[in-house]
Short mmCIF file of C-alpha atoms and ligand atoms in Angstrom, two decimals:
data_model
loop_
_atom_site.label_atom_id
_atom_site.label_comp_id
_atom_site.label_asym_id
_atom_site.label_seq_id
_atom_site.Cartn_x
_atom_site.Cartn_y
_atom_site.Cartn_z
CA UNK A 279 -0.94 14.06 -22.81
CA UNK A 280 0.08 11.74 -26.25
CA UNK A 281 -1.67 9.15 -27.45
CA UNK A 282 0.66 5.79 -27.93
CA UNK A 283 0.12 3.47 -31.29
CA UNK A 284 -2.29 0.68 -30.12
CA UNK A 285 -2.29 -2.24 -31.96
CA UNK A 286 -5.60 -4.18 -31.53
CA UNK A 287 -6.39 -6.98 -33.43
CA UNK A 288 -9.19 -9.71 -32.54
CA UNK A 289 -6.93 -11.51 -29.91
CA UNK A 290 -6.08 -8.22 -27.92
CA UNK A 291 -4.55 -4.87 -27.64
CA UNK A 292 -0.67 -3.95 -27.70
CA UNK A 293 0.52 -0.42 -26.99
CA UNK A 294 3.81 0.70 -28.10
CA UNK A 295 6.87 3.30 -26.69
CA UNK A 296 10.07 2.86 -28.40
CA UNK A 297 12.92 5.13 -28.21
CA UNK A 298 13.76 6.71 -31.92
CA UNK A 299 15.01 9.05 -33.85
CA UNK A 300 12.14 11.46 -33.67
CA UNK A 301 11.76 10.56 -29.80
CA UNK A 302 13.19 13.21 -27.50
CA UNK A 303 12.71 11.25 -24.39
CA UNK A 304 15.09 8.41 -23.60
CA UNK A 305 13.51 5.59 -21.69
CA UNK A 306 16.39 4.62 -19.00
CA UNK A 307 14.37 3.26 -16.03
CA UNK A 308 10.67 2.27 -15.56
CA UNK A 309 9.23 1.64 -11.90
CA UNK A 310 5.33 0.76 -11.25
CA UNK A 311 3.12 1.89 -8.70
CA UNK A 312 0.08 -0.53 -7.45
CA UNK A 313 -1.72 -1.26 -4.35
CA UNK A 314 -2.03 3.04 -4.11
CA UNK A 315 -5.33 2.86 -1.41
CA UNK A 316 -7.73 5.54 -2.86
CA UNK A 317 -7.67 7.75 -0.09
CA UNK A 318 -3.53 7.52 -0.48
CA UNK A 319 -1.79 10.52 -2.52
CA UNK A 320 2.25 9.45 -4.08
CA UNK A 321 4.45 12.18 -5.57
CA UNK A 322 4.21 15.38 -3.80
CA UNK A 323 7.80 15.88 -5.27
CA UNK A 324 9.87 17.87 -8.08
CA UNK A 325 12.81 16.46 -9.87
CA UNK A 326 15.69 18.71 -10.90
CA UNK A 327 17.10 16.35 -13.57
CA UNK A 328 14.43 13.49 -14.60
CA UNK A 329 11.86 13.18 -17.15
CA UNK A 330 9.11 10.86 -17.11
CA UNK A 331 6.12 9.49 -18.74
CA UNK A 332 3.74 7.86 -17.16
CA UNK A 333 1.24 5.12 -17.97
CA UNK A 334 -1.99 3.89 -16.00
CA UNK A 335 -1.92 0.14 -17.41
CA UNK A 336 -4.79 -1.02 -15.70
CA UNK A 337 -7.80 1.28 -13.65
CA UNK A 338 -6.95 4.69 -13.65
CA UNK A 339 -5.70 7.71 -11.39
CA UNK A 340 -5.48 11.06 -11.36
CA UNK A 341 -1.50 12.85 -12.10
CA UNK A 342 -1.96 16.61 -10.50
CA UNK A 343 1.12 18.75 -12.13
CA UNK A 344 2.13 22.49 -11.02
CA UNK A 345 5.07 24.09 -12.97
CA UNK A 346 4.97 26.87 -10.52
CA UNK A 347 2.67 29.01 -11.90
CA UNK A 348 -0.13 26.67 -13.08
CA UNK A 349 -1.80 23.86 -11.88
CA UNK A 350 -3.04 20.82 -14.31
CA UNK A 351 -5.13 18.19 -13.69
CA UNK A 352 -5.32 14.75 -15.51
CA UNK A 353 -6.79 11.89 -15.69
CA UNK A 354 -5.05 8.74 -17.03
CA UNK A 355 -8.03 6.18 -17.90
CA UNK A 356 -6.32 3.98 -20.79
CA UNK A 357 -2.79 2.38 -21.41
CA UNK A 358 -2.94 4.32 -24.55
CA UNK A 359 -2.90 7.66 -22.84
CA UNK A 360 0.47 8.68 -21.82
CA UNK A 361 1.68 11.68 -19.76
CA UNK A 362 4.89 13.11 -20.17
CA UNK A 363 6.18 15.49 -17.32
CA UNK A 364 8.88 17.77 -17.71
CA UNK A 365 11.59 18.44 -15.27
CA UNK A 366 11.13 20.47 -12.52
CA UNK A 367 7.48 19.59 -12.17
CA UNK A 368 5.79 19.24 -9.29
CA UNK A 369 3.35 16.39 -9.42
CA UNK A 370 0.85 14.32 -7.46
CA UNK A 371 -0.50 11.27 -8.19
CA UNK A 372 -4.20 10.11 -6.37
CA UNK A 373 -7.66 8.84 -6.60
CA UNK A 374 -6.40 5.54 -7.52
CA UNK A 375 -9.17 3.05 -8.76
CA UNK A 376 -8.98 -0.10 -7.34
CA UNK A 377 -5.87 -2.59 -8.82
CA UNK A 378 -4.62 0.82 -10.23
CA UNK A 379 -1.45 0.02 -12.09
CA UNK A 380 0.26 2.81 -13.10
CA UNK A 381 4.13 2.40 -15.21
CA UNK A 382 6.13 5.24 -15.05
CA UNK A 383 8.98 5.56 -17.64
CA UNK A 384 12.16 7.86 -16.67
CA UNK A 385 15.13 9.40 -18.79
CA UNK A 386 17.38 9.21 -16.15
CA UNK A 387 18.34 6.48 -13.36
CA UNK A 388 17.26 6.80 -9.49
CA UNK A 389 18.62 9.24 -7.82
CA UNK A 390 17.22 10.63 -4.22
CA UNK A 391 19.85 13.70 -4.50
CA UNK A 392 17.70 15.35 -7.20
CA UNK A 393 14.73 15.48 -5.90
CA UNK A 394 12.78 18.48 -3.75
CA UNK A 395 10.07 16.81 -1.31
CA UNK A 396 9.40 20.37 0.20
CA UNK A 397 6.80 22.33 -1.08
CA UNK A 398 8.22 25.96 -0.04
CA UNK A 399 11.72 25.30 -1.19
CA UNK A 400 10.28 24.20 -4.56
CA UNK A 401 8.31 27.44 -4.86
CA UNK A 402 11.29 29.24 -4.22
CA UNK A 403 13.86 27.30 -6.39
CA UNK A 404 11.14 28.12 -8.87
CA UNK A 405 11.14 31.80 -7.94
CA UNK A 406 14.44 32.36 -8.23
CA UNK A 407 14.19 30.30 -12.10
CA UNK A 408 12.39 32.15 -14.01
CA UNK A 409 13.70 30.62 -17.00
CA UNK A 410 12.68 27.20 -15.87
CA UNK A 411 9.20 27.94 -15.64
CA UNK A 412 9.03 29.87 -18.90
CA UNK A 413 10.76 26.89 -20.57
CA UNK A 414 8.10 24.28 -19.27
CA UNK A 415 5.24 26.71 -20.25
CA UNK A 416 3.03 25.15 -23.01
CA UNK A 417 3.85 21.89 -22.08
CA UNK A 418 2.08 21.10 -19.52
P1 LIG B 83 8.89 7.73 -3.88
O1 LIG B 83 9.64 8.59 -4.83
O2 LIG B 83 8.63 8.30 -2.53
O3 LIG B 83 7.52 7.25 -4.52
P2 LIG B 83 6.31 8.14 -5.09
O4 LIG B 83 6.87 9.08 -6.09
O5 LIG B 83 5.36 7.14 -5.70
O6 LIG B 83 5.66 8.87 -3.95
O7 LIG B 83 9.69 6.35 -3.76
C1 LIG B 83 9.29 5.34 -2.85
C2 LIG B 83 10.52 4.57 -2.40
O8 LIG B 83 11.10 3.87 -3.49
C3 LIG B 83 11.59 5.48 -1.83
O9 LIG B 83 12.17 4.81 -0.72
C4 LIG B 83 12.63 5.55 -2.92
C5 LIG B 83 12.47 4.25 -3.65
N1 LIG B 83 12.76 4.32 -5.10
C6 LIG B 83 13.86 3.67 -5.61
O10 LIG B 83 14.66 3.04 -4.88
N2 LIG B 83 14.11 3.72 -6.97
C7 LIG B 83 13.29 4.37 -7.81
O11 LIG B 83 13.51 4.39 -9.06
C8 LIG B 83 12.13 5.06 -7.27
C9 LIG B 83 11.20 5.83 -8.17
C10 LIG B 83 11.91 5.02 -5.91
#
């Protein structure tokens, strides 16, 4: 979890993500999900090539991440509070508040091809990628 640069001033708040020099992720596509019920649960997928970071602009919901070995929990409860997940991440997203808004940035564009929906072949691509997990170890 990062914290992004608010700027608040008596009018209101702004927050900031820009791509830059000291940036590794690349912003190439954002998508928003809203009108989640709070008994709903999104995600329940891996992606082989994307990176994201996601943002709950307004309410707040729960991201559940699992890089095979571990499992994370978070809560995103500010537009400030940013979560970046790592490729090859399996993640949930749930207990959305009511009028939940949540922006989700991604390095890469849509693709369906890369992504695993199936729990079992996700362990076992991870089993078999033992490199994989040990690279996303420490981040999440
Ligand atoms: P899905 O990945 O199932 O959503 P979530 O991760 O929230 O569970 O995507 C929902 C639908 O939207 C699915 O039909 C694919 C489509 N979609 C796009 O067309 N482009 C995109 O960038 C994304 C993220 C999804």
């Amino acid at each position: 979890m990062r914290k992004l640069q608010n700027h608040l001033d008596d009018t209101g708040a702004m927050i900031v993500f820009e791509n830059s020099e000291n940036e590794s992720f690349q912003a190439r596509r954002l998508f928003c999900i809203y009108g989640v019920s709070s008994d709903s649960k999104r995600g329940n997928h891996a992606n082989i090539n994307s990176e994201f970071l996601m943002i709950c602009l307004k309410g707040h919901v729960k991201i559940g991440v699992f890089d095979g070995k571990t499992e994370k929990e978070y809560v995103l409860r500010s537009p400030e509070d940013a979560l970046y997940i790592p490729r090859m991440i399996w993640k949930t997203m749930y207990d959305f508040s009511e009028e939940a808004v949540l922006l989700v940035l991604s390095d890469q564009l849509y693709d369906a091809d890369e992504y695993i929906r199936d729990f079992e072949e996700y362990i076992g691509v991870m089993k078999n990628n033992e490199e994989t997990i040990h690279n996303n170890t420490g981040i999440l």
